[in-house]
PDB file of N, CA and C and ligand atoms in Angstrom:
ATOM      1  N   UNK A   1       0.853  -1.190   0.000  1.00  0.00           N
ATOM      2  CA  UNK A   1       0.000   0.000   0.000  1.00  0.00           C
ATOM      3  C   UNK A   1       0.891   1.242   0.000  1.00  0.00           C
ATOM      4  N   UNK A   2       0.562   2.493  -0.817  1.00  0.00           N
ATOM      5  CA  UNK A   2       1.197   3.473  -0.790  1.00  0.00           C
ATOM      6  C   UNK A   2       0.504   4.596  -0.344  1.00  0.00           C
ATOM      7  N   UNK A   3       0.826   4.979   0.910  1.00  0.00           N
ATOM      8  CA  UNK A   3      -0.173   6.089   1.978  1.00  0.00           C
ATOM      9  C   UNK A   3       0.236   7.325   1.465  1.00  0.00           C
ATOM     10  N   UNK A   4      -0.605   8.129   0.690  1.00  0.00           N
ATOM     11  CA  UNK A   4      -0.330   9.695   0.693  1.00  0.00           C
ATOM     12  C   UNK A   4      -1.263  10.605   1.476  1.00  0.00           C
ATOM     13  N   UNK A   5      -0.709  11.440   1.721  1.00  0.00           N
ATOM     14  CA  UNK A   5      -1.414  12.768   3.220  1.00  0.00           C
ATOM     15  C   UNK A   5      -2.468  13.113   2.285  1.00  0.00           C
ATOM     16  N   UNK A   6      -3.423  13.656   1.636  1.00  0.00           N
ATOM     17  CA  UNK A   6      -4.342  14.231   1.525  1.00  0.00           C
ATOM     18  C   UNK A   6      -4.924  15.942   2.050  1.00  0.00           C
ATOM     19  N   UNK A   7      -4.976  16.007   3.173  1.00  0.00           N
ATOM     20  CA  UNK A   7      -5.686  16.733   3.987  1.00  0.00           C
ATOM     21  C   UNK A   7      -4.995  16.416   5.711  1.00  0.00           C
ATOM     22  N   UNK A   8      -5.637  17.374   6.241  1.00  0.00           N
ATOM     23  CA  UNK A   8      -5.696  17.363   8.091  1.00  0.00           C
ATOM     24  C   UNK A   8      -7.303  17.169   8.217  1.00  0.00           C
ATOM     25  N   UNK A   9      -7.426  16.814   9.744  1.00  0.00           N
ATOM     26  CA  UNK A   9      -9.269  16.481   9.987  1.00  0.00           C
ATOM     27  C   UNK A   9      -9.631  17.797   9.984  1.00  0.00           C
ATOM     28  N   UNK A  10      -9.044  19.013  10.814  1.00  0.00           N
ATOM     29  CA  UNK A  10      -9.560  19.695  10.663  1.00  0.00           C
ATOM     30  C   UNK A  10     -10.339  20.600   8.977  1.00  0.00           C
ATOM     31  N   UNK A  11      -9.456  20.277   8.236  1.00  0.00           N
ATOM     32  CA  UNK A  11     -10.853  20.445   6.960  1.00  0.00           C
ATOM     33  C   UNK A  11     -11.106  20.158   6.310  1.00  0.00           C
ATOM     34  N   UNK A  12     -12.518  19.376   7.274  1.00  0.00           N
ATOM     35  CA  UNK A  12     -13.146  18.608   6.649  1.00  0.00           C
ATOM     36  C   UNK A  12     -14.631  18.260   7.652  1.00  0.00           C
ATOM     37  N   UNK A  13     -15.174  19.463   7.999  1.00  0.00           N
ATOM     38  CA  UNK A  13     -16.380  19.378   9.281  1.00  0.00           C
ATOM     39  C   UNK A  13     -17.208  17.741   8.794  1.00  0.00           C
ATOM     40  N   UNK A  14     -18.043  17.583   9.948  1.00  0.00           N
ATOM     41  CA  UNK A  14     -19.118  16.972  10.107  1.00  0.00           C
ATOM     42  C   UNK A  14     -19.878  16.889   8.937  1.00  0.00           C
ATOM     43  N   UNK A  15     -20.467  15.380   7.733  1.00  0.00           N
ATOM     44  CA  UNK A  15     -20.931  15.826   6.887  1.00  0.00           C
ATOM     45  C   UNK A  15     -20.739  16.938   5.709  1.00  0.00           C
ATOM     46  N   UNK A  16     -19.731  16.935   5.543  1.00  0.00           N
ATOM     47  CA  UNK A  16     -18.666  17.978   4.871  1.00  0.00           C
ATOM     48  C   UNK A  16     -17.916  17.190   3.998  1.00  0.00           C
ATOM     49  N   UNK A  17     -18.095  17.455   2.552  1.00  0.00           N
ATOM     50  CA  UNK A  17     -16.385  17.139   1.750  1.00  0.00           C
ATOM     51  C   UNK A  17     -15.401  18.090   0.777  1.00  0.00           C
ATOM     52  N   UNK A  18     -14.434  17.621   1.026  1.00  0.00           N
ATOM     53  CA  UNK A  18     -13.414  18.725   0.038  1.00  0.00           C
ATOM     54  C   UNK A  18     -12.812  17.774  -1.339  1.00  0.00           C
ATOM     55  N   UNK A  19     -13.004  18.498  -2.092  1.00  0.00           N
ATOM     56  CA  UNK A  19     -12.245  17.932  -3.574  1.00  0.00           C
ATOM     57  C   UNK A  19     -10.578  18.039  -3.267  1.00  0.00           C
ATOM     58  N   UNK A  20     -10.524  16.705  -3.634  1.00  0.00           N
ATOM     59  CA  UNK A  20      -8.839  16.174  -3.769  1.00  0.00           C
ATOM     60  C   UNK A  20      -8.336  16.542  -5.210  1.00  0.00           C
ATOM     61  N   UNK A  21      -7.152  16.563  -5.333  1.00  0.00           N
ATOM     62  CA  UNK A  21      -6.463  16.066  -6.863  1.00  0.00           C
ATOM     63  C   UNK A  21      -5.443  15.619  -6.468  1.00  0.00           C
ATOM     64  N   UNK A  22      -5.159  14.644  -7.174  1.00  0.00           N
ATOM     65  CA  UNK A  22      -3.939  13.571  -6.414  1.00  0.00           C
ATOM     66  C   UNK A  22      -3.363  13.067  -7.655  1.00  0.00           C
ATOM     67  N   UNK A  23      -2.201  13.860  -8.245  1.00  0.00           N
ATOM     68  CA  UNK A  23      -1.889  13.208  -9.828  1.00  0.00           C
ATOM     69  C   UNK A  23      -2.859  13.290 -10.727  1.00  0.00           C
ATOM     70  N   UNK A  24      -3.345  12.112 -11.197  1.00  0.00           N
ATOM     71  CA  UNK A  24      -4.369  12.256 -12.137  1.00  0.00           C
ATOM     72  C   UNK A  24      -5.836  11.937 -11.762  1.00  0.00           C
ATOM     73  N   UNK A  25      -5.956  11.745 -10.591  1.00  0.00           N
ATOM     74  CA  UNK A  25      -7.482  11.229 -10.105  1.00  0.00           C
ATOM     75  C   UNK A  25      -7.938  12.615  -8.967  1.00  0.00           C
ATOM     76  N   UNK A  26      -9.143  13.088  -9.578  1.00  0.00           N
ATOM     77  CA  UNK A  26     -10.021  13.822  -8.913  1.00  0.00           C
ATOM     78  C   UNK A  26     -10.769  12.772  -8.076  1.00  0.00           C
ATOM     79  N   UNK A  27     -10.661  13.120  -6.673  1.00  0.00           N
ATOM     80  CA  UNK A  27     -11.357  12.687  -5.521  1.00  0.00           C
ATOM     81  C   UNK A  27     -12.062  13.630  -4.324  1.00  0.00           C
ATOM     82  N   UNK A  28     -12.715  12.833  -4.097  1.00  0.00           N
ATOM     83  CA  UNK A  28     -13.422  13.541  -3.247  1.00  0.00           C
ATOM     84  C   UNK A  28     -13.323  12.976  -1.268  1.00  0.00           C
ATOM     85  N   UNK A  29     -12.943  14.209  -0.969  1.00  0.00           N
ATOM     86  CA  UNK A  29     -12.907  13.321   1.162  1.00  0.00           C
ATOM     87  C   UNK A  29     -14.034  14.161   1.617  1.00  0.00           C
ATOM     88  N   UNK A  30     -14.380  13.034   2.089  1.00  0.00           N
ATOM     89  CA  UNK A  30     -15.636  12.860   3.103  1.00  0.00           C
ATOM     90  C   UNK A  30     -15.515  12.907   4.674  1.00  0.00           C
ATOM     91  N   UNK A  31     -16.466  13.910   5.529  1.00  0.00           N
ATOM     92  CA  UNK A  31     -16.361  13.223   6.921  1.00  0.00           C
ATOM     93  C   UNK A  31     -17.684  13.165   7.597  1.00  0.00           C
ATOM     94  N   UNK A  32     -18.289  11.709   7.619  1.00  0.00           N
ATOM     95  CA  UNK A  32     -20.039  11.403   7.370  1.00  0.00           C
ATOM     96  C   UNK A  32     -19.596  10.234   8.569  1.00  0.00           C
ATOM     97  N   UNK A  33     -20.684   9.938   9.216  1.00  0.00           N
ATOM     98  CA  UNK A  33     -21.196   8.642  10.178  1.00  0.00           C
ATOM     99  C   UNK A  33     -19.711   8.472  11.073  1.00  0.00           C
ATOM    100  N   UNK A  34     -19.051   9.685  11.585  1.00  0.00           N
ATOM    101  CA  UNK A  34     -18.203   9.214  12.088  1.00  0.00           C
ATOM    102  C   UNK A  34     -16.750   8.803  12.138  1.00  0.00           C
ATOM    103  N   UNK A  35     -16.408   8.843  10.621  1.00  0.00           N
ATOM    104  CA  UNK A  35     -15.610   8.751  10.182  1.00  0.00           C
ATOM    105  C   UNK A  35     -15.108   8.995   8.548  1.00  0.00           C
ATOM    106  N   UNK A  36     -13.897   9.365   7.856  1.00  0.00           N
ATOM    107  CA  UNK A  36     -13.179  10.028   6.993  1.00  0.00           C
ATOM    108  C   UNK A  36     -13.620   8.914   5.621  1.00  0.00           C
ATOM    109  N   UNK A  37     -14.221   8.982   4.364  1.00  0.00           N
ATOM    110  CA  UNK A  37     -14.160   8.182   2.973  1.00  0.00           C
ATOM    111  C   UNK A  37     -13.982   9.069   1.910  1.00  0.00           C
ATOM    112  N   UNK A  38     -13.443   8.101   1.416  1.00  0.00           N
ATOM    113  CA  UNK A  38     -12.554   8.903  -0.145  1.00  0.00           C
ATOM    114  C   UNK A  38     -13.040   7.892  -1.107  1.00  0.00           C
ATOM    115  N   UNK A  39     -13.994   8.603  -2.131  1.00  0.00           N
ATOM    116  CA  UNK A  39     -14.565   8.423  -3.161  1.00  0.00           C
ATOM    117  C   UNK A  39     -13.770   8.760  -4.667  1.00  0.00           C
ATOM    118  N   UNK A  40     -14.032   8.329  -5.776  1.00  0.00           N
ATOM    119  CA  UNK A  40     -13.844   9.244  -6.871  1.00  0.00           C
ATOM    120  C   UNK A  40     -14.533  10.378  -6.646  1.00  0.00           C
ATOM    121  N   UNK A  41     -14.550  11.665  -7.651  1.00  0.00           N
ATOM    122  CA  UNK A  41     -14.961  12.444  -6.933  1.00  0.00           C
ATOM    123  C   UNK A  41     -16.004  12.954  -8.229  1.00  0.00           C
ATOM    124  N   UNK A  42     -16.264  12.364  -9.203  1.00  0.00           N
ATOM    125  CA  UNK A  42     -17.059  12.554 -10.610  1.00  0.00           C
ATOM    126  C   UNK A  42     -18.154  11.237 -10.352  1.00  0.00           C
ATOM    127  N   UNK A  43     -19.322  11.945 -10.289  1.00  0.00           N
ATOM    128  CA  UNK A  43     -20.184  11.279 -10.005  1.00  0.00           C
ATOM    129  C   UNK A  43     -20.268  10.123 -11.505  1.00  0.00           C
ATOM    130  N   UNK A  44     -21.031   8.988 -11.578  1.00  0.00           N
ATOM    131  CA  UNK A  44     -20.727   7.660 -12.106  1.00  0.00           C
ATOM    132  C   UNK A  44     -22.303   7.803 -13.118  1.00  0.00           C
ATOM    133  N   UNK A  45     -23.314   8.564 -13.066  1.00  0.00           N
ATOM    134  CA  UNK A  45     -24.177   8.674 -13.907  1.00  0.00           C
ATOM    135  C   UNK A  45     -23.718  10.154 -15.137  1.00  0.00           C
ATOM    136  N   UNK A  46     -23.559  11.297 -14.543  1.00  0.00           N
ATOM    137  CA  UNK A  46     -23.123  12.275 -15.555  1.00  0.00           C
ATOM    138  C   UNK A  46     -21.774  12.852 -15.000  1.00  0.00           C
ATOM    139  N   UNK A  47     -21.492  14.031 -15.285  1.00  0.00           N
ATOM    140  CA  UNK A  47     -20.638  15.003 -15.069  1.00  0.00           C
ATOM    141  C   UNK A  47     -21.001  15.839 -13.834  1.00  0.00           C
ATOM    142  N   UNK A  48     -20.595  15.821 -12.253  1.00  0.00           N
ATOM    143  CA  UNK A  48     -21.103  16.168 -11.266  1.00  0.00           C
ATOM    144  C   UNK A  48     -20.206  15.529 -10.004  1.00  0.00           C
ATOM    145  N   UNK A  49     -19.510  16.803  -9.273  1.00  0.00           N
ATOM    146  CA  UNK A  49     -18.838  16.287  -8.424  1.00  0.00           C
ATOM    147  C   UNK A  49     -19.491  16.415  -7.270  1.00  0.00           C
ATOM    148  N   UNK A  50     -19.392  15.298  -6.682  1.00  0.00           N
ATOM    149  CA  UNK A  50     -19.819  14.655  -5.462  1.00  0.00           C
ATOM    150  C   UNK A  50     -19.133  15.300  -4.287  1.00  0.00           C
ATOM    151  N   UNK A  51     -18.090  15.868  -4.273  1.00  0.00           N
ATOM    152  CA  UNK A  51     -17.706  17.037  -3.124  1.00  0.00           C
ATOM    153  C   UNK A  51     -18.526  18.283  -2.988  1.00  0.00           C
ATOM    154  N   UNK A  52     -19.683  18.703  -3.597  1.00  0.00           N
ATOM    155  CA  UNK A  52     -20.364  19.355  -3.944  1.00  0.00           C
ATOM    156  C   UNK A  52     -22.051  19.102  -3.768  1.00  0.00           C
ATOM    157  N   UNK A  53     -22.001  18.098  -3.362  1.00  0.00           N
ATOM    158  CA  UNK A  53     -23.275  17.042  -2.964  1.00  0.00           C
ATOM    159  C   UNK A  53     -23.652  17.025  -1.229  1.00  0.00           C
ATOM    160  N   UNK A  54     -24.641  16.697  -1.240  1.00  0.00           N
ATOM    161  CA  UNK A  54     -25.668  16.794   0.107  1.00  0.00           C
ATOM    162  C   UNK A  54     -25.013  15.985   0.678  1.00  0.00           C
ATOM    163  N   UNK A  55     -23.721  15.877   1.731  1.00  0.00           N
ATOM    164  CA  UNK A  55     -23.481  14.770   2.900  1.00  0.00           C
ATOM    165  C   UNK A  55     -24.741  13.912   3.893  1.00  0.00           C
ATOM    166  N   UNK A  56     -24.874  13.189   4.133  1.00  0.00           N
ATOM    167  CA  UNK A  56     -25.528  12.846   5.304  1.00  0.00           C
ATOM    168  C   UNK A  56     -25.544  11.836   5.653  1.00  0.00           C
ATOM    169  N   UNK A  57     -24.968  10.918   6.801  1.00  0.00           N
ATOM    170  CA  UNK A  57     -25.397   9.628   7.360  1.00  0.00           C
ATOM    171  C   UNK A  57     -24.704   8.608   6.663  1.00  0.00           C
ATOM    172  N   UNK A  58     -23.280   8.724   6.240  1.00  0.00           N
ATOM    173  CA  UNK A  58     -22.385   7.900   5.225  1.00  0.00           C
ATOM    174  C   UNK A  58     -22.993   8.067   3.946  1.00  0.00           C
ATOM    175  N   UNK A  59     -23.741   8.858   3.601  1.00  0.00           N
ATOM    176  CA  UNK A  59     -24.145   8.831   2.104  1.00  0.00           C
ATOM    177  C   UNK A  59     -23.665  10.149   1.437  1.00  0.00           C
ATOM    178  N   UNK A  60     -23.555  10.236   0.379  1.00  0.00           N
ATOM    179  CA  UNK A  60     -23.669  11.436  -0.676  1.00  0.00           C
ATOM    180  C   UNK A  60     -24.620  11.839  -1.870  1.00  0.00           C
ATOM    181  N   UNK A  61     -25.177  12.577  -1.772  1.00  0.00           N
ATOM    182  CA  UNK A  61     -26.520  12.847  -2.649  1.00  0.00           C
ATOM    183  C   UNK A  61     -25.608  13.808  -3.848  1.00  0.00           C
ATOM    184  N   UNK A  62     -25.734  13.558  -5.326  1.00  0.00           N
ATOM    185  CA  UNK A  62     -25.513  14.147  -6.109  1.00  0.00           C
ATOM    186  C   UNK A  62     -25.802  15.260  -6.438  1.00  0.00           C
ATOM    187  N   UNK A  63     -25.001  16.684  -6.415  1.00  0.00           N
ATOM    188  CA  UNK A  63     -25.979  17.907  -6.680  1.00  0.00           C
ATOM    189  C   UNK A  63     -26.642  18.269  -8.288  1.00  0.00           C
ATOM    190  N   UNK A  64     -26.736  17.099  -9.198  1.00  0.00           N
ATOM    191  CA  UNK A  64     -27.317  17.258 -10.262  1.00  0.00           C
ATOM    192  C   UNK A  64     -28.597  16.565 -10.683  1.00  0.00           C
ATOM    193  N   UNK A  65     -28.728  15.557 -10.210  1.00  0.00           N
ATOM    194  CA  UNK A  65     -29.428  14.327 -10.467  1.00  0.00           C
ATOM    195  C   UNK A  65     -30.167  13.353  -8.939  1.00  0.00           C
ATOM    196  N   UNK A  66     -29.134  14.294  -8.295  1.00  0.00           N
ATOM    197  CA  UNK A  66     -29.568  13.527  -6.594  1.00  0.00           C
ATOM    198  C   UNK A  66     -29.721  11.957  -6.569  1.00  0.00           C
ATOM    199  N   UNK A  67     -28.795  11.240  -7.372  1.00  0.00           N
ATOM    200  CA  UNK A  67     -28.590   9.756  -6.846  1.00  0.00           C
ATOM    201  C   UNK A  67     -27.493   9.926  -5.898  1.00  0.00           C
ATOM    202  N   UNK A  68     -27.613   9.026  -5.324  1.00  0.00           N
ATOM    203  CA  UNK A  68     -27.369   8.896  -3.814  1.00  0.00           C
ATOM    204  C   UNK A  68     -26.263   7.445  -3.701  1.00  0.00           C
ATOM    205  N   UNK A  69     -24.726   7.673  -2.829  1.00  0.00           N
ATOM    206  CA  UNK A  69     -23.992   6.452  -3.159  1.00  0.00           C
ATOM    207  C   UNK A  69     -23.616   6.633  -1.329  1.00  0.00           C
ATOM    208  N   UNK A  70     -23.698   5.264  -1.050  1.00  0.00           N
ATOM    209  CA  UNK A  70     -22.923   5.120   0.167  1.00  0.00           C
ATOM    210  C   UNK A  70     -21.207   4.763   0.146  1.00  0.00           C
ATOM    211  N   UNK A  71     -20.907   5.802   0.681  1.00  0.00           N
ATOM    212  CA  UNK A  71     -20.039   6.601   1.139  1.00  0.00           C
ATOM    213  C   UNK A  71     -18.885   5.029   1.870  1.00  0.00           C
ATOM    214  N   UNK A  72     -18.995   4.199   2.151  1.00  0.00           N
ATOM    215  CA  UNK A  72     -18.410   3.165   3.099  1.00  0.00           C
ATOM    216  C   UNK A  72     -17.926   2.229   1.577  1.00  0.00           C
ATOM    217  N   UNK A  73     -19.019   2.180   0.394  1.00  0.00           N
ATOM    218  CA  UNK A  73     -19.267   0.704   0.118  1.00  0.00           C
ATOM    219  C   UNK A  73     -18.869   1.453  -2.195  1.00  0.00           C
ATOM    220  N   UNK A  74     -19.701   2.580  -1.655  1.00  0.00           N
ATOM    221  CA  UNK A  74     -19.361   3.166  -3.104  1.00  0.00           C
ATOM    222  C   UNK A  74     -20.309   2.527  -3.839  1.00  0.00           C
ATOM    223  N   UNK A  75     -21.503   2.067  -3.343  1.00  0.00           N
ATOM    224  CA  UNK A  75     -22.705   1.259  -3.869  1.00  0.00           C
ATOM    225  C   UNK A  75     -23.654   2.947  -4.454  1.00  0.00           C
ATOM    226  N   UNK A  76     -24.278   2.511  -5.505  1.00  0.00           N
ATOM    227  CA  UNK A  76     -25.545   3.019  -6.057  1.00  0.00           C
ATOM    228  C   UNK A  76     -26.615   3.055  -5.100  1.00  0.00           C
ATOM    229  N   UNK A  77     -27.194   4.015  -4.408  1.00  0.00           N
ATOM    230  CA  UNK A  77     -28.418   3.444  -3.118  1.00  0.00           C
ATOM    231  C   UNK A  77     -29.879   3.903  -4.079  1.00  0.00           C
ATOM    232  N   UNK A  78     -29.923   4.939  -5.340  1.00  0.00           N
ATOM    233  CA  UNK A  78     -30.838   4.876  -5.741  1.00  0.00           C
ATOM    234  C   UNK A  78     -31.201   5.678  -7.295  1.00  0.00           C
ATOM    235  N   UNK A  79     -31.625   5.993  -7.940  1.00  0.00           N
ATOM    236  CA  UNK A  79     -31.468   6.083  -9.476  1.00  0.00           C
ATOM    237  C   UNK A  79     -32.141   8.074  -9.016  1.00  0.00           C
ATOM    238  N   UNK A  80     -30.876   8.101 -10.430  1.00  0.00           N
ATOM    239  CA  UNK A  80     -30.615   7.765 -11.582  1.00  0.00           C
ATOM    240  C   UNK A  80     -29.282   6.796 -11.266  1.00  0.00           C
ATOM    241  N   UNK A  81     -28.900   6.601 -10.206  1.00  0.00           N
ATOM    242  CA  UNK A  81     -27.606   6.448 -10.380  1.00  0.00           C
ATOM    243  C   UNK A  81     -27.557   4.779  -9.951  1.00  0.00           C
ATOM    244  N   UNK A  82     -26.659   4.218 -10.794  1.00  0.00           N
ATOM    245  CA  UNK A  82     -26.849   2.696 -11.062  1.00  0.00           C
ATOM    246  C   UNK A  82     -25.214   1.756 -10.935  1.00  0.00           C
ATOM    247  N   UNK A  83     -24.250   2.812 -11.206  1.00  0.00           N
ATOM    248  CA  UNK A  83     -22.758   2.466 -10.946  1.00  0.00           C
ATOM    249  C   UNK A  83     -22.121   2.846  -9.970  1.00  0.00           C
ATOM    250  N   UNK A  84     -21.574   2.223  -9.376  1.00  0.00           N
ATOM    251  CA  UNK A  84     -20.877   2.162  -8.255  1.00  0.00           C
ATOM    252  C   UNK A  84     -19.553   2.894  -8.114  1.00  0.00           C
ATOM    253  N   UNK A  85     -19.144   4.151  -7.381  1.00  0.00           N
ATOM    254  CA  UNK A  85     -18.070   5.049  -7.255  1.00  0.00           C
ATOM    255  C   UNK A  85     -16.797   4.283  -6.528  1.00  0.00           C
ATOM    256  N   UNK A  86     -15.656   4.341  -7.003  1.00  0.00           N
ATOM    257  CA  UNK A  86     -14.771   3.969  -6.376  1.00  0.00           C
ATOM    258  C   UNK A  86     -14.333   4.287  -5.401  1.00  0.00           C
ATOM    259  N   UNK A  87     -14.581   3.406  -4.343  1.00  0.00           N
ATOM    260  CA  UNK A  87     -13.862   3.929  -3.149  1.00  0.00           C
ATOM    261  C   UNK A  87     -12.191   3.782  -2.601  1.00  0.00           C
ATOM    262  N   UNK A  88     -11.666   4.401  -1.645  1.00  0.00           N
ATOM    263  CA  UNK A  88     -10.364   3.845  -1.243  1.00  0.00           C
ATOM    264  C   UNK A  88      -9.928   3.784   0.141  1.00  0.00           C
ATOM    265  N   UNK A  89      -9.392   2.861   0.532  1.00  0.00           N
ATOM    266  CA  UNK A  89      -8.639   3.037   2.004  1.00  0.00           C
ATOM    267  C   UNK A  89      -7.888   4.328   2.005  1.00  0.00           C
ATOM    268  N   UNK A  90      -8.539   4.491   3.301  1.00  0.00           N
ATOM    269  CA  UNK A  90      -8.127   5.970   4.441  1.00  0.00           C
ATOM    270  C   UNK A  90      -7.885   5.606   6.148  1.00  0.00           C
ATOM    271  N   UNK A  91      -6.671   6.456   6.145  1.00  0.00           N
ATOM    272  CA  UNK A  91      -6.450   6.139   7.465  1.00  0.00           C
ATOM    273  C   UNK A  91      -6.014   7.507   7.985  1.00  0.00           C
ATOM    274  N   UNK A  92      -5.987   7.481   9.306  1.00  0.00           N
ATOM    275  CA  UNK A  92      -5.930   8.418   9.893  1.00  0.00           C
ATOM    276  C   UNK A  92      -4.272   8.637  11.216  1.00  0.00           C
ATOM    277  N   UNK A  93      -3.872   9.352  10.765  1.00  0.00           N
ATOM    278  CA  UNK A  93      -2.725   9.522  11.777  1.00  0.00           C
ATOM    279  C   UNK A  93      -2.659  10.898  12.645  1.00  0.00           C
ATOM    280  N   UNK A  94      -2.768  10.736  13.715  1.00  0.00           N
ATOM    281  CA  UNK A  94      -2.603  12.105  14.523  1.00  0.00           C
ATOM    282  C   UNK A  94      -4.050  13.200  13.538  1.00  0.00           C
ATOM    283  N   UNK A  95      -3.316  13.897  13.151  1.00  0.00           N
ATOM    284  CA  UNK A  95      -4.177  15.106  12.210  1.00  0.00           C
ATOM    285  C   UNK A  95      -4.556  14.653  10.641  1.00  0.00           C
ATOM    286  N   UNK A  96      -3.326  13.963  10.166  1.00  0.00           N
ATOM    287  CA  UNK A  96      -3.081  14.242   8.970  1.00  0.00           C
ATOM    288  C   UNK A  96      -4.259  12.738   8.147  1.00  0.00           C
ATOM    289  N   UNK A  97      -4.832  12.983   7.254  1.00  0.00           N
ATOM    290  CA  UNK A  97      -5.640  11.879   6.654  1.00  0.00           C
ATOM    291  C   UNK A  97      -4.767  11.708   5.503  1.00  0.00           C
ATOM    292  N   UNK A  98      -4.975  10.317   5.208  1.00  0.00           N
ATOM    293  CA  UNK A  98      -4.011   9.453   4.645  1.00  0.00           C
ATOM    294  C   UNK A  98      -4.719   8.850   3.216  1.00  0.00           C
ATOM    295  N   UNK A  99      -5.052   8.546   2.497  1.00  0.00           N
ATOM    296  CA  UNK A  99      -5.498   7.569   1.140  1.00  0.00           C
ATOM    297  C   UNK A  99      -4.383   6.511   0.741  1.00  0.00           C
ATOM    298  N   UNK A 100      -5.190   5.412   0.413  1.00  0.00           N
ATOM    299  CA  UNK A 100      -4.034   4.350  -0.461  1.00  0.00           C
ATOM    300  C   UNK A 100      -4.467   4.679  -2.152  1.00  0.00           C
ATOM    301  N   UNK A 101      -4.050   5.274  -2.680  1.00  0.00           N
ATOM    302  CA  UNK A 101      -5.331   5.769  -4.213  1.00  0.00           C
ATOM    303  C   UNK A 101      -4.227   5.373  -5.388  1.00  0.00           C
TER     304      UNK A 101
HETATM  305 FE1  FES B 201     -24.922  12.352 -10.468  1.00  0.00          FE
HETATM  306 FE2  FES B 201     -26.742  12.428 -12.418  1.00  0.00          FE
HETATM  307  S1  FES B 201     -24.754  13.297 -12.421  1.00  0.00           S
HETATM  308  S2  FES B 201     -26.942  11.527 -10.448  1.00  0.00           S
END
């Protein structure tokens, strides 16, 4: 696994995400149900970033189309949206949040 820093917790509130760029992959960090997920960050039905989307309760609601992906699993929870967002291991050290991407 290759751990790169990302971000600190501090930003990144409650239900809150910030757009990553990490080389060539736009991502998106999350901090929902408790704990930190890192998604792609281009939603999987159109053109629509999901750092930009309704947080709530490990989920992310799309701000174009409002399909809805859980945040843990990167599952489709309801249409339009039908493909599944890539998720990635995140870990957490002291402050600094970590991705394996
Ligand atoms: Fe995300 Fe349509 S672009 S649901």
């Amino acid at each position: 696994m290759t751990w790169t820093k990302i971000a600190t917790a501090d930003q990144v509130g409650e239900d809150e995400a910030i757009a990553v760029v990490l080389g060539d992959l736009k991502l998106a960090l999350f901090n929902s149900a408790g704990g930190f997920h890192v998604t792609d960050n281009v939603c999987t039905h159109q053109y629509a970033l999901l750092s930009e989307g309704y947080v709530e309760d490990g989920c992310v609601e799309c701000p174009l189309h409002q399909g809805r992906f859980d945040l843990s699993t990167g599952a489709a929870m309801c249409a339009p949206a039908t493909q599944p967002i890539r998720v990635y291991p995140v870990k957490v050290e002291g402050s600094d949040i970590l991705v394996d991407a």
